[in-house]
XYZ file of C-alpha atoms in Angstrom:
647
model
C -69.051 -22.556 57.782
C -65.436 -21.965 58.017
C -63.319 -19.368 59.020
C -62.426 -18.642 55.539
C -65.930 -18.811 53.885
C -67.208 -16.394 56.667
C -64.651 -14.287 55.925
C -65.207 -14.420 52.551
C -68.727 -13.375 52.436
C -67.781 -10.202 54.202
C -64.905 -9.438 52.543
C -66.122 -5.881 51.587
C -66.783 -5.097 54.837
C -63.606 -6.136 56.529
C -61.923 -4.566 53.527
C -63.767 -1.387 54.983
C -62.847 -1.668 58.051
C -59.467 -2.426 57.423
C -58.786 0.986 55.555
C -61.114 3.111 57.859
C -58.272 1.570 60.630
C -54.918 2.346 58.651
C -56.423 5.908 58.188
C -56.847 6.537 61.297
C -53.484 5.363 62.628
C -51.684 7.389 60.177
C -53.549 10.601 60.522
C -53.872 10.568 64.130
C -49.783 9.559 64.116
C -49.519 12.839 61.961
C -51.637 15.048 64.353
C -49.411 13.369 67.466
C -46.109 14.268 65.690
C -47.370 17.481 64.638
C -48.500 18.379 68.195
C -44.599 17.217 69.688
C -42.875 18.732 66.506
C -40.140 17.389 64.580
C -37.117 17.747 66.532
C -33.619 16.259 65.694
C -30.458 15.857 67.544
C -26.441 15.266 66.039
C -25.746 11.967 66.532
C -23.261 12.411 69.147
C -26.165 14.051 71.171
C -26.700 11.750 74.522
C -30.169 12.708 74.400
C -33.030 11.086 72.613
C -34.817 12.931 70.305
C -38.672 13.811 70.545
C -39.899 12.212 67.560
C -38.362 10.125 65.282
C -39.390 10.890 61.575
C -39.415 7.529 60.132
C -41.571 5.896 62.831
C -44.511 4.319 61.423
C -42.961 5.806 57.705
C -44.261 2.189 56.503
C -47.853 2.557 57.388
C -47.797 6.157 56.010
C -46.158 4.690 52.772
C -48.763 2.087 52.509
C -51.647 4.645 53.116
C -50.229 6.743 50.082
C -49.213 4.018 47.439
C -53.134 2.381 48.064
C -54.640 5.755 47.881
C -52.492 6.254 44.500
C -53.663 3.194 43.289
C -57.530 3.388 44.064
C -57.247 6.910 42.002
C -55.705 5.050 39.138
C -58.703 3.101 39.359
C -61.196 5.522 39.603
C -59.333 6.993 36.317
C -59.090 3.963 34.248
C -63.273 3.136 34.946
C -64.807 6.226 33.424
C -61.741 6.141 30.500
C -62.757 2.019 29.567
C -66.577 2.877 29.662
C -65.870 5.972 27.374
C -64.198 3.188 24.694
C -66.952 1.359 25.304
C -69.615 3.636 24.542
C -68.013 5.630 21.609
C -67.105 1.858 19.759
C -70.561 0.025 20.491
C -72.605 3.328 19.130
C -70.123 3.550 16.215
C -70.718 0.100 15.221
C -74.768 0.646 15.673
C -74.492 3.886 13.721
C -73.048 1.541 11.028
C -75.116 -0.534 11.240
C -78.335 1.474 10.765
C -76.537 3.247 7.681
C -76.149 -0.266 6.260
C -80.203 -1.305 7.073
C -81.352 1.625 5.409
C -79.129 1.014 2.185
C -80.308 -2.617 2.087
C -84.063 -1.204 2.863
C -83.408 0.835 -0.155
C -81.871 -1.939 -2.528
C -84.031 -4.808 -1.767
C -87.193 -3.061 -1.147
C -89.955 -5.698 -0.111
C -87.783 -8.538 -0.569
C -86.174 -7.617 2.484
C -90.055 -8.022 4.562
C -89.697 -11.494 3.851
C -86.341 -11.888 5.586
C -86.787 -13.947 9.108
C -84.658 -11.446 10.883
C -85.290 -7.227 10.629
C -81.972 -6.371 10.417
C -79.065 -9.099 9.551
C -77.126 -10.110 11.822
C -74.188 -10.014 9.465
C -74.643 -5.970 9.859
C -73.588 -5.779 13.642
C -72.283 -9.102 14.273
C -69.288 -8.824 16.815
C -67.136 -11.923 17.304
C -63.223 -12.940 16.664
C -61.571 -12.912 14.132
C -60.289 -16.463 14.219
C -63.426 -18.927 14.165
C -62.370 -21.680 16.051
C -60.068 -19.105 18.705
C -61.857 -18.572 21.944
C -61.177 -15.097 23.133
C -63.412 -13.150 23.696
C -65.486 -10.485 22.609
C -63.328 -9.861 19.656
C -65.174 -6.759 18.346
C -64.956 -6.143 14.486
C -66.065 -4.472 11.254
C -67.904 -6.987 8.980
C -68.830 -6.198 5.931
C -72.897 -5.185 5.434
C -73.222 -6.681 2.109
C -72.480 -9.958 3.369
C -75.815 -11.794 4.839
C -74.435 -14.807 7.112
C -78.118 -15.496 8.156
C -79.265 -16.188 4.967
C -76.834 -19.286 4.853
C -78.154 -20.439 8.263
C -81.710 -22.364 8.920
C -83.689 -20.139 10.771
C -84.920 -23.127 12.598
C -81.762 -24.956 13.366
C -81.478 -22.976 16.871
C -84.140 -22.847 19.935
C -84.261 -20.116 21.995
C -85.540 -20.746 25.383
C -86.558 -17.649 26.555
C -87.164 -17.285 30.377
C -88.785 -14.341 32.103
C -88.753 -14.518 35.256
C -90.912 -11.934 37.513
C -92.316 -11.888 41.079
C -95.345 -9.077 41.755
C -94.552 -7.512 38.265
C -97.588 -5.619 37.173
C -99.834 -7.329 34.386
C -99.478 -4.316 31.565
C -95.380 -4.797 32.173
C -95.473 -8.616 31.281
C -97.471 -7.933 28.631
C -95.897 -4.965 26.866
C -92.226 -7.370 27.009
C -94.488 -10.559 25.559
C -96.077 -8.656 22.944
C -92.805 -7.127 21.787
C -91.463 -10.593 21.613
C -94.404 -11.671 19.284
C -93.592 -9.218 16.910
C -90.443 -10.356 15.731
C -90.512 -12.632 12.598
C -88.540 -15.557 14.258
C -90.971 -15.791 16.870
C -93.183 -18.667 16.011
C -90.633 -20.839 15.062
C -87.765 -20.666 17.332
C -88.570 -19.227 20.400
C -89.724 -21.142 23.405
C -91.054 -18.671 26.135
C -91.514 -19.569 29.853
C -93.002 -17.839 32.402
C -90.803 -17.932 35.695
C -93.662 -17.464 38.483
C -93.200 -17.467 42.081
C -95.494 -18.889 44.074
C -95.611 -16.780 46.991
C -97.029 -14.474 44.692
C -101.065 -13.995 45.175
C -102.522 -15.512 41.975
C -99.457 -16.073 40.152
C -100.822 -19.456 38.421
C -103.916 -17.587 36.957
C -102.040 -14.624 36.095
C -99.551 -17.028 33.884
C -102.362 -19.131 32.655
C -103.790 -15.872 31.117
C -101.062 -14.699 29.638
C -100.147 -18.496 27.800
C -103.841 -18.224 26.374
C -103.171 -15.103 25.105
C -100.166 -15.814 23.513
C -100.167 -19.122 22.561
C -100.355 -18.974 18.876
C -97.373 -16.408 18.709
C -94.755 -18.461 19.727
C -93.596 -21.547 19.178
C -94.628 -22.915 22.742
C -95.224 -20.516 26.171
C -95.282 -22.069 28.856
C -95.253 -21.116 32.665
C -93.527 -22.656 36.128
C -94.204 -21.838 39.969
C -91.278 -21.408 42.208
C -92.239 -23.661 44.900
C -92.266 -21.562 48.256
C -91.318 -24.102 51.198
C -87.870 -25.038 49.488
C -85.275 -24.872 52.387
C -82.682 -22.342 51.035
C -84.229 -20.928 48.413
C -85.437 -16.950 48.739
C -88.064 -15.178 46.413
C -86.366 -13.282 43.419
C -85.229 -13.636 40.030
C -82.909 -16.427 40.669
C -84.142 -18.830 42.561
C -87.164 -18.168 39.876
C -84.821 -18.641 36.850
C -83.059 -21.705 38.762
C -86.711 -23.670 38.729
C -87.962 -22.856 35.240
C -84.293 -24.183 34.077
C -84.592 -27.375 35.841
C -87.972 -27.691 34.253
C -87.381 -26.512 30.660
C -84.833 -28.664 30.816
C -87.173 -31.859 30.485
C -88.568 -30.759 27.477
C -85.143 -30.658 25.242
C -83.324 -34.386 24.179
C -79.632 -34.704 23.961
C -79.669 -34.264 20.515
C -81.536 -31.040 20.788
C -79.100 -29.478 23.732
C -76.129 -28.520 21.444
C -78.280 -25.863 19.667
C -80.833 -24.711 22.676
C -79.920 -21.419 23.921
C -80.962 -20.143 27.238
C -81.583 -16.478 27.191
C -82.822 -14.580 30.939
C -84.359 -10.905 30.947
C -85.908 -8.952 33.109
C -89.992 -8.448 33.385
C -89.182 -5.147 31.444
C -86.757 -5.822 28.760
C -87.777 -4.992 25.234
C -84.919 -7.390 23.441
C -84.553 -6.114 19.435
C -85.124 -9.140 16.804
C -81.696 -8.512 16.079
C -80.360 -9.693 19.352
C -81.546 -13.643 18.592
C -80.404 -13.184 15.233
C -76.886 -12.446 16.239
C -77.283 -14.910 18.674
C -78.191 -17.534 16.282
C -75.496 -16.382 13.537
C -73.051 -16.536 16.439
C -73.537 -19.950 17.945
C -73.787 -21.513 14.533
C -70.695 -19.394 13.292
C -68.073 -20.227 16.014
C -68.892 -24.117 16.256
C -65.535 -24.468 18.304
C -66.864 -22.045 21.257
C -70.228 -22.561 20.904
C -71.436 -24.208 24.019
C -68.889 -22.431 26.144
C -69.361 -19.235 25.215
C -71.862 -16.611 26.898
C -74.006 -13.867 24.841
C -74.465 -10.122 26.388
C -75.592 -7.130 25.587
C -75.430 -3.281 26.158
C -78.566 -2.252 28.348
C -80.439 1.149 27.608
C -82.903 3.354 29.465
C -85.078 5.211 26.841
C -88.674 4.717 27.784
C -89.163 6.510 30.790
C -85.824 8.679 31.639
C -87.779 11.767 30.289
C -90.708 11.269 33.319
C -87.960 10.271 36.242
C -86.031 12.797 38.014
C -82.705 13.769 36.931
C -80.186 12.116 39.791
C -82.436 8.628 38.719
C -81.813 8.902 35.519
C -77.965 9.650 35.801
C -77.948 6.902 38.333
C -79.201 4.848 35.683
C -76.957 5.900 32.757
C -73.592 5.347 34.811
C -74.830 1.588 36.053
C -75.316 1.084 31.857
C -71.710 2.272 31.895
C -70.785 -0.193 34.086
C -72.131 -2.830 32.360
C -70.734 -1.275 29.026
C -67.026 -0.884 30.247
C -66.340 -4.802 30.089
C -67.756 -5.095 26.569
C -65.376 -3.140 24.568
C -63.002 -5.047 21.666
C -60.451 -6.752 23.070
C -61.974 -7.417 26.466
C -62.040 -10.988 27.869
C -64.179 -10.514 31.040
C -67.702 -9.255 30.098
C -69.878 -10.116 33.220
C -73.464 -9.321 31.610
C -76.304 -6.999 32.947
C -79.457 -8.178 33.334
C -80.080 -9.758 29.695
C -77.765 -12.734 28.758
C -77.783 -15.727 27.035
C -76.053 -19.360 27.646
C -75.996 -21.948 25.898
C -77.780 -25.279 27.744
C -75.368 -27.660 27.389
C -73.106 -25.003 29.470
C -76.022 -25.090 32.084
C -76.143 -28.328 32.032
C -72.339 -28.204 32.679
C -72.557 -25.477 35.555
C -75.645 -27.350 37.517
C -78.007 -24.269 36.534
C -78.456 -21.463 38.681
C -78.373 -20.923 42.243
C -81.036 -20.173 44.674
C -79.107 -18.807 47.584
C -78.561 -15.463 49.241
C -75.268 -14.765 47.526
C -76.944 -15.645 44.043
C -79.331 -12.440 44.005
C -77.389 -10.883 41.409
C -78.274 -13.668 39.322
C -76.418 -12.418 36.322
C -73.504 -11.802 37.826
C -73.334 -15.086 40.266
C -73.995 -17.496 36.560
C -71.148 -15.353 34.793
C -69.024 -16.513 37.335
C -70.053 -20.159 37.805
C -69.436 -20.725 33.995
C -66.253 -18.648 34.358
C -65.108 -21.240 37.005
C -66.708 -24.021 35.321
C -64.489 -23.901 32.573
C -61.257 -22.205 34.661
C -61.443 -18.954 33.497
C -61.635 -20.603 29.679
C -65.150 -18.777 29.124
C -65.923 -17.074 25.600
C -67.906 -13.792 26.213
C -69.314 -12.242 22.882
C -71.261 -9.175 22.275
C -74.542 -8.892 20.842
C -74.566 -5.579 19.024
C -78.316 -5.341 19.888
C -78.872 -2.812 23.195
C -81.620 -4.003 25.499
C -84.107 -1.454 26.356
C -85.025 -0.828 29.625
C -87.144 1.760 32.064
C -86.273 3.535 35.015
C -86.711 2.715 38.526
C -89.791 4.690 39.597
C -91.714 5.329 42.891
C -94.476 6.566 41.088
C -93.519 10.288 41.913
C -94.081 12.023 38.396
C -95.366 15.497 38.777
C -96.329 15.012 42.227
C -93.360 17.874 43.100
C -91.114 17.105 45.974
C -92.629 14.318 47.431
C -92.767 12.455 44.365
C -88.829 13.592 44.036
C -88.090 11.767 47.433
C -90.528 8.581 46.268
C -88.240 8.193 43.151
C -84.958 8.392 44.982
C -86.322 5.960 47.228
C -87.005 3.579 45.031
C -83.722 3.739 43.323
C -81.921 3.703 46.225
C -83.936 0.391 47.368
C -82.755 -1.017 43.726
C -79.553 0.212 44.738
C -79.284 -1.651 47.574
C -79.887 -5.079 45.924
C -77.304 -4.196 43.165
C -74.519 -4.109 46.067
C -75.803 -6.718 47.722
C -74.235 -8.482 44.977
C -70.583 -7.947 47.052
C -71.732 -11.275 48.169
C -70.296 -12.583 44.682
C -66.831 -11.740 45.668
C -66.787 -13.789 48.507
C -68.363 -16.678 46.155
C -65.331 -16.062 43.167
C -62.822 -16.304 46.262
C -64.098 -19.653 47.361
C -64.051 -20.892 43.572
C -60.591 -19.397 42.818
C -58.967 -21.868 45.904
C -61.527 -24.641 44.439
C -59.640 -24.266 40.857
C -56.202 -23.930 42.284
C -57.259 -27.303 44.429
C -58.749 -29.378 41.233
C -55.977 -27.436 38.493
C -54.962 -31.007 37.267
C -58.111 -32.087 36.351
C -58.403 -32.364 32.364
C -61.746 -33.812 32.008
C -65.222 -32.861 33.450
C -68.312 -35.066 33.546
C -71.863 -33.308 33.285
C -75.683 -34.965 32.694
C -78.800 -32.981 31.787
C -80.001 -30.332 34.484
C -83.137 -32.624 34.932
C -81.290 -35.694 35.526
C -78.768 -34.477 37.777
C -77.313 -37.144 40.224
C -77.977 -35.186 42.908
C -79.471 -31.682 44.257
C -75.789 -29.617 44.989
C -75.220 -26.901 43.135
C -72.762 -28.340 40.775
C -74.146 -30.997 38.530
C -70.684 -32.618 38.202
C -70.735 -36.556 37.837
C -67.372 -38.142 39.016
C -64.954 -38.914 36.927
C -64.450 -42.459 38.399
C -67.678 -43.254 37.827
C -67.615 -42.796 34.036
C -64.999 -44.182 31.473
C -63.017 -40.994 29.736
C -61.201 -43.144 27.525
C -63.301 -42.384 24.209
C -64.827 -38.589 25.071
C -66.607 -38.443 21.786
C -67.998 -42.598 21.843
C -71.924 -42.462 21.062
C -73.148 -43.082 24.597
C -74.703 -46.439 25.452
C -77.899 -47.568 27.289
C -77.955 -47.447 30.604
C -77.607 -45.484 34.023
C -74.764 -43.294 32.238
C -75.994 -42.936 29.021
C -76.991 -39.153 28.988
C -73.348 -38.071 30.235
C -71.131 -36.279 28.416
C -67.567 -35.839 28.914
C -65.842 -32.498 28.126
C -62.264 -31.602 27.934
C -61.272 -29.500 30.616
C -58.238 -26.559 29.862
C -55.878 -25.322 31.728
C -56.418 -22.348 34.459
C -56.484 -19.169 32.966
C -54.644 -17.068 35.641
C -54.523 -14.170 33.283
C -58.508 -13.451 33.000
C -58.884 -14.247 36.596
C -56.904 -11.261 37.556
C -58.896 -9.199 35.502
C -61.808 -10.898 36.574
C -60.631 -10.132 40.222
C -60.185 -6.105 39.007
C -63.257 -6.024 37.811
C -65.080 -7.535 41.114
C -62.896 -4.819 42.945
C -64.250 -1.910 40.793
C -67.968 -3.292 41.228
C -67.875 -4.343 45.135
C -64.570 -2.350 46.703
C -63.887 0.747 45.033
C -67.591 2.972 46.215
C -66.430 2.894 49.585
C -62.820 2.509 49.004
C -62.649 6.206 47.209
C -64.869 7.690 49.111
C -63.142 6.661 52.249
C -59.059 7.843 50.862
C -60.978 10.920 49.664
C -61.574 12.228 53.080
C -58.730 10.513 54.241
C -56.221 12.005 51.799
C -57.735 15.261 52.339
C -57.406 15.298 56.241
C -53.912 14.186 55.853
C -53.288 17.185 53.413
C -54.617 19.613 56.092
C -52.357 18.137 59.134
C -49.646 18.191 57.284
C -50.217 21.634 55.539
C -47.046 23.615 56.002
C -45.171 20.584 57.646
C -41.868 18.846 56.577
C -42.423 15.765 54.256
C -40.218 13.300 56.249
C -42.299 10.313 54.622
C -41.499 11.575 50.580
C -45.147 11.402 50.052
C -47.141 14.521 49.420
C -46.235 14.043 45.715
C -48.273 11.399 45.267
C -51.274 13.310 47.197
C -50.946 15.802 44.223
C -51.478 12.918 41.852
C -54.290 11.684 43.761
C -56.027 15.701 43.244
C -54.739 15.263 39.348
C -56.302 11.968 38.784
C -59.513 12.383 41.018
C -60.553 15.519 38.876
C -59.376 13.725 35.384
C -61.846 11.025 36.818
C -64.690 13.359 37.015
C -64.116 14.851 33.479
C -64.042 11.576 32.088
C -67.983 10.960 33.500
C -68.773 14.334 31.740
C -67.063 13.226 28.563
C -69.148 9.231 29.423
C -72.153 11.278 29.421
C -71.735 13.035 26.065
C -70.846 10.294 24.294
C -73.650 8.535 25.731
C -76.485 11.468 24.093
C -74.725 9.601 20.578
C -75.171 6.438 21.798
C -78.917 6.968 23.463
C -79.707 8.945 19.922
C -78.944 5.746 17.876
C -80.109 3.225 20.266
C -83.740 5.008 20.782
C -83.317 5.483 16.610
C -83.151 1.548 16.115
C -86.157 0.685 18.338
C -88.634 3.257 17.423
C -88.403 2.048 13.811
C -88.529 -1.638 14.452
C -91.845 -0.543 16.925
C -93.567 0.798 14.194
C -93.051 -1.487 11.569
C -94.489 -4.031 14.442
C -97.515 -1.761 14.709
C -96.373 -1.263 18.534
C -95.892 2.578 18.758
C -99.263 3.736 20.185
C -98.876 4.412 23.550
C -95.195 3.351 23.645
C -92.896 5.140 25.232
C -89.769 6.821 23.761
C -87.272 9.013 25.974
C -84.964 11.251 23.859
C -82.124 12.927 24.499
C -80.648 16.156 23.647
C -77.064 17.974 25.108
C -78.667 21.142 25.569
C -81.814 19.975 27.260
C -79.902 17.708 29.701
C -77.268 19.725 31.264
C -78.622 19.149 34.537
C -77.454 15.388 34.292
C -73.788 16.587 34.193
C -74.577 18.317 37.752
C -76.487 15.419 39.483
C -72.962 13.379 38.765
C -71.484 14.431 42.251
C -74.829 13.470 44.009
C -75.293 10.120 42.551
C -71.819 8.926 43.146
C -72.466 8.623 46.781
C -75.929 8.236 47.524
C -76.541 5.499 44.864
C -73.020 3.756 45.029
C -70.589 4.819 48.302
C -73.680 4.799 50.908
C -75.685 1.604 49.647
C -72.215 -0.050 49.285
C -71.130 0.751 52.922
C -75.232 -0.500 54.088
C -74.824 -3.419 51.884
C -71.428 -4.578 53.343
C -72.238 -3.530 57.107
C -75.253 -5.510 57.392
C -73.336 -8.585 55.951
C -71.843 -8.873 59.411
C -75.480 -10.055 60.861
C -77.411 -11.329 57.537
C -77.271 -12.216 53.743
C -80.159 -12.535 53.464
C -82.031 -9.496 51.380
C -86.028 -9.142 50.734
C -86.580 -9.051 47.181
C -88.811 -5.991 46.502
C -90.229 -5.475 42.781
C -89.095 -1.562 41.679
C -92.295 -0.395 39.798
C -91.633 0.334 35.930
C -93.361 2.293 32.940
C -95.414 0.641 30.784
C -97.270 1.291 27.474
C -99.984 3.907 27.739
C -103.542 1.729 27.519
C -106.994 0.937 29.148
C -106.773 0.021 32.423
C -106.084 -3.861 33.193
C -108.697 -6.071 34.671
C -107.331 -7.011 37.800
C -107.010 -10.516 38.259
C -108.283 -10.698 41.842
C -111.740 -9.678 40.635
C -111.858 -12.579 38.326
C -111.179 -15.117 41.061
């Protein structure tokens, strides 16, 4: 590896370091001048003085300035994900006024619809069709049905779930919600993405596709093989495999209108979310197979039964995801749930199996990103994924079911930050860009039929004619590649992009280290000359720092309108599926929750600067991380038969 790519991968921690240091020198320079005393002598004085004022002013001025700035930043997060919040549950509250008008009006001609709720009601795209920025969020009229006008048949959707130790009644529960929508049979293709260092996992999947075989239009499973060199346990190395072998099953006429769509073992996904999906990709025909689908992310099954610092914890990372998918925004890494088109896998080489690619969501975003030079469409699906807390299993077991919880979230923690390993990856691929930026074409075959096993599928250019990009291919070796245009970099969303990696990866530790920095330069210079000009921007700093935290109050009662809505939407589409029994549903209410707006001090550090820091330390010795599976809630029901016993 070279110097750079090591460097890279621990770019957080050197960043760390790096700050820690330049604190230190300039409040231990304060303390030294403060100790001496700042004496000064005429000019015409043939002595020297004791101290001169402006030694080491620059370092000082740098310390302030980057302290200013990482407050700025800790007051524009909380601002964007309170935008976020307050325009996504507008447009939901909209858009359950609108079903319930149309439920009225059409009565049971609306049961026969292949989607619950139309996606014309939330859909959230440009407003130019053929334009490709992204997540161009806008009103559309309700009385307009653009899925009515679209063949409910004309688009796949491979669904993949991958899961490694997930318990039985938790695979289930997500299958069995997926049944229940209307579109299921036809259009959606589910796989199971086993690993096989799990104990049993090929009987456990070969249950499950017997059970739900006749509810969708194929389910199939795959098995992670364990003794590939490289490749670690965990939900995408899993996701990587099952793409490479879905893959097979799809012609190149089929590609253009498969869609590839990843959730977790827990995700309850709305039928509205592949309806917007499908109205989407068949909408925008210009963007359609670079453009990546995400959603929102909710916790309403299980908050009620966690303890409260989980369940804030929980609420501010579905902030995070939130705060890139407001209108106008043209980064939108997704959380989680996402969708991509597989002609854009195809293009990317799939997913990656590697340390650095454990935030699996995260690490594709950015490959596509990259793929197509910053040139990637991000839309959002007006359809919030619901989701359950982390648990330990500590529910009404008092205090040590308390410190079982936290564990367990902070162990979930810890594999969220791990992610920092993605800035080191987007570092690598922004020189890679800058080094191919004249490059105006791009060669790609089917996943399957790669040329070889690197990461990128890419087929050289010189080894394919580009002279007629849209000629039918012809027989032979080459006849399943495709040519693309490639356009130019887009240095404009990689700075953003960039921003945003800071705010994920940096900014924890960064605050939390200028925070006790800033304050132990206020108290040694408390009462002492400002020779540097800079206490002014100190008093900023205390301005913006507690704007920041009233903005997280303000996140957090917006989000009780947003949570109302959200758990609103889903309880009514679980009954008409005949799924409520048992089910769980977490509400919300202001005056029941006040302890939430408390915990906010406590879960700042312990579930974002302190994992951060552990994450980033460590990457000095390893990148390598042990996937553990966080247990989640399930539906209330008989007890499973445990597979072991059958075996």
């Amino acid at each position: 590896m070279s110097i750079f790519g090591w460097c890279s991968q621990r770019a957080g921690g050197l960043a760390m370091m790096t700050t820690v240091a330049l604190s230190y020198w300039v409040i231990s320079s304060e303390l030294e001048a403060q100790r001496h005393g700042y004496k000064y002598q005429s000019n015409d004085s043939l002595s020297a003085p004791n101290y001169d004022p402006q030694n080491g002013a620059i370092w000082v001025n740098i310390f302030s300035y980057y302290c200013l700035l990482i407050h700025f930043l800790v007051f524009c997060f909380p601002l964007r994900s309170c935008y976020a919040v307050f325009t996504i549950g507008r447009q939901l509250r909209k858009s359950a006024r609108a079903r319930t008008l149309k439920d009225i009006k059409f009565g049971h001609r609306r049961r026969s619809s292949s989607t619950s709720l139309s996606s014309s009601e939330t859909l959230t795209s440009s407003r130019d069709l053929g334009s490709s920025s992204s997540s161009e969020v806008e009103d559309v009229d309700t009385d307009c049905y653009i899925d009515a006008d679209i063949a409910p048949d004309r688009v796949i959707h491979a669904i993949v779930i991958p899961n490694y130790k997930e318990e039985n009644d938790t695979l289930r529960e997500t299958l069995e919600v997926l049944a229940s929508h209307p579109q299921a049979r036809n259009t959606y293709d589910v796989y199971l993405a086993m690993e096989q260092r799990e104990h049993n996992a090929e009987t456990k999947a070969s249950r499950f596709v017997n059970e739900f075989s006749k509810k969708f239009r194929s389910i199939n499973y795959t098995l992670h093989p364990s003794d590939i060199p490289g490749e670690l346990a965990g939900k995408g190395s899993n996701m990587a495999w099952a793409a490479r072998k879905l893959s097979e099953r799809y012609s190149l006429g089929q590609r253009k209108d498969v869609i590839v769509t990843g959730i977790d073992a827990d995700s309850h996904l709305s039928t509205n979310y592949f309806g917007l999906v499908t109205t989407m990709h068949m909408t925008y025909t210009e963007t359609a197979t670079t453009t990546l689908y995400s959603a929102p992310i909710i916790f309403d099954r299980n908050a009620h039964n966690v303890p409260a610092i989980v369940r804030v914890a929980d609420v501010l990372w579905s902030a995070a995801g939130m705060s890139g998918l407001y209108k106008g925004s043209t980064v939108a890494p997704p959380t989680s749930v996402y969708s991509v088109p597989l002609e854009l896998v195809d293009r990317v080489g799939g997913w990656d199996c590697d340390a650095e690619a454990i935030g699996e969501d995260l690490h594709m975003y950015l490959k596509c990103f990259f793929a197509l030079n910053g040139n990637l469409t991000v839309r959002t699906v007006m359809s919030p994924v619901s989701q359950t807390n982390v648990t330990g299993g500590g529910h009404g077991k008092g205090i040590p079911g308390l410190i079982a919880d936290v564990q367990a979230r902070y162990k979930q923690a810890l594999r969220h930050m791990w992610g920092a390993l993605d800035t080191g990856y987007a570092l690598r691929k922004v020189v890679e860009v800058w080094r191919e930026r004249k490059h105006t074409s791009r060669a790609f075959r089917p996943l399957h039929t790669a040329l070889n096993d690197a990461s990128d599928g890419y087929v050289p250019e010189s080894q394919v004619s580009t002279a007629d990009p849209e000629a039918a291919p012809e027989s032979g070796i080459f006849s399943d590649v495709t040519t693309d245009t490639l356009k130019g970099v887009n240095y404009e969303r990689m700075i953003v992009l960039f921003h945003r990696l800071f705010e994920a990866h940096f900014l924890p530790v960064q605050m939390t280290i200028l925070v006790v920095a800033s304050t132990l330069y206020a108290w040694v210079t408390d009462g002492a000359p400002d020779v540097h000009g800079v206490n002014w921007m100190f008093s900023i700093c205390n301005i913006l720092r507690t704007v920041g935290f009233m903005e997280v109050a303000l996140y957090l009662f917006l989000y009780e309108s947003f949570h109302k809505v959200c758990l609103e939407i889903r309880e009514k589409e679980m009954s008409d599926a005949g799924l409520t029994k048992g089910m769980h549903f977490s509400r919300r209410e202001a005056k029941t929750n006040f302890i939430d707006y408390i915990m906010v001090p406590l879960v700042a550090p312990i579930f974002g600067s302190i994992p951060c820091a552990q994450a980033q330390i460590y990457h000095f010795w390893t990148v390598d991380l042990v996937y553990t599976v966080s247990k989640k809630a399930t539906r209330r029901r008989a007890k499973s038969v445990n597979l072991d016993s059958l075996v």
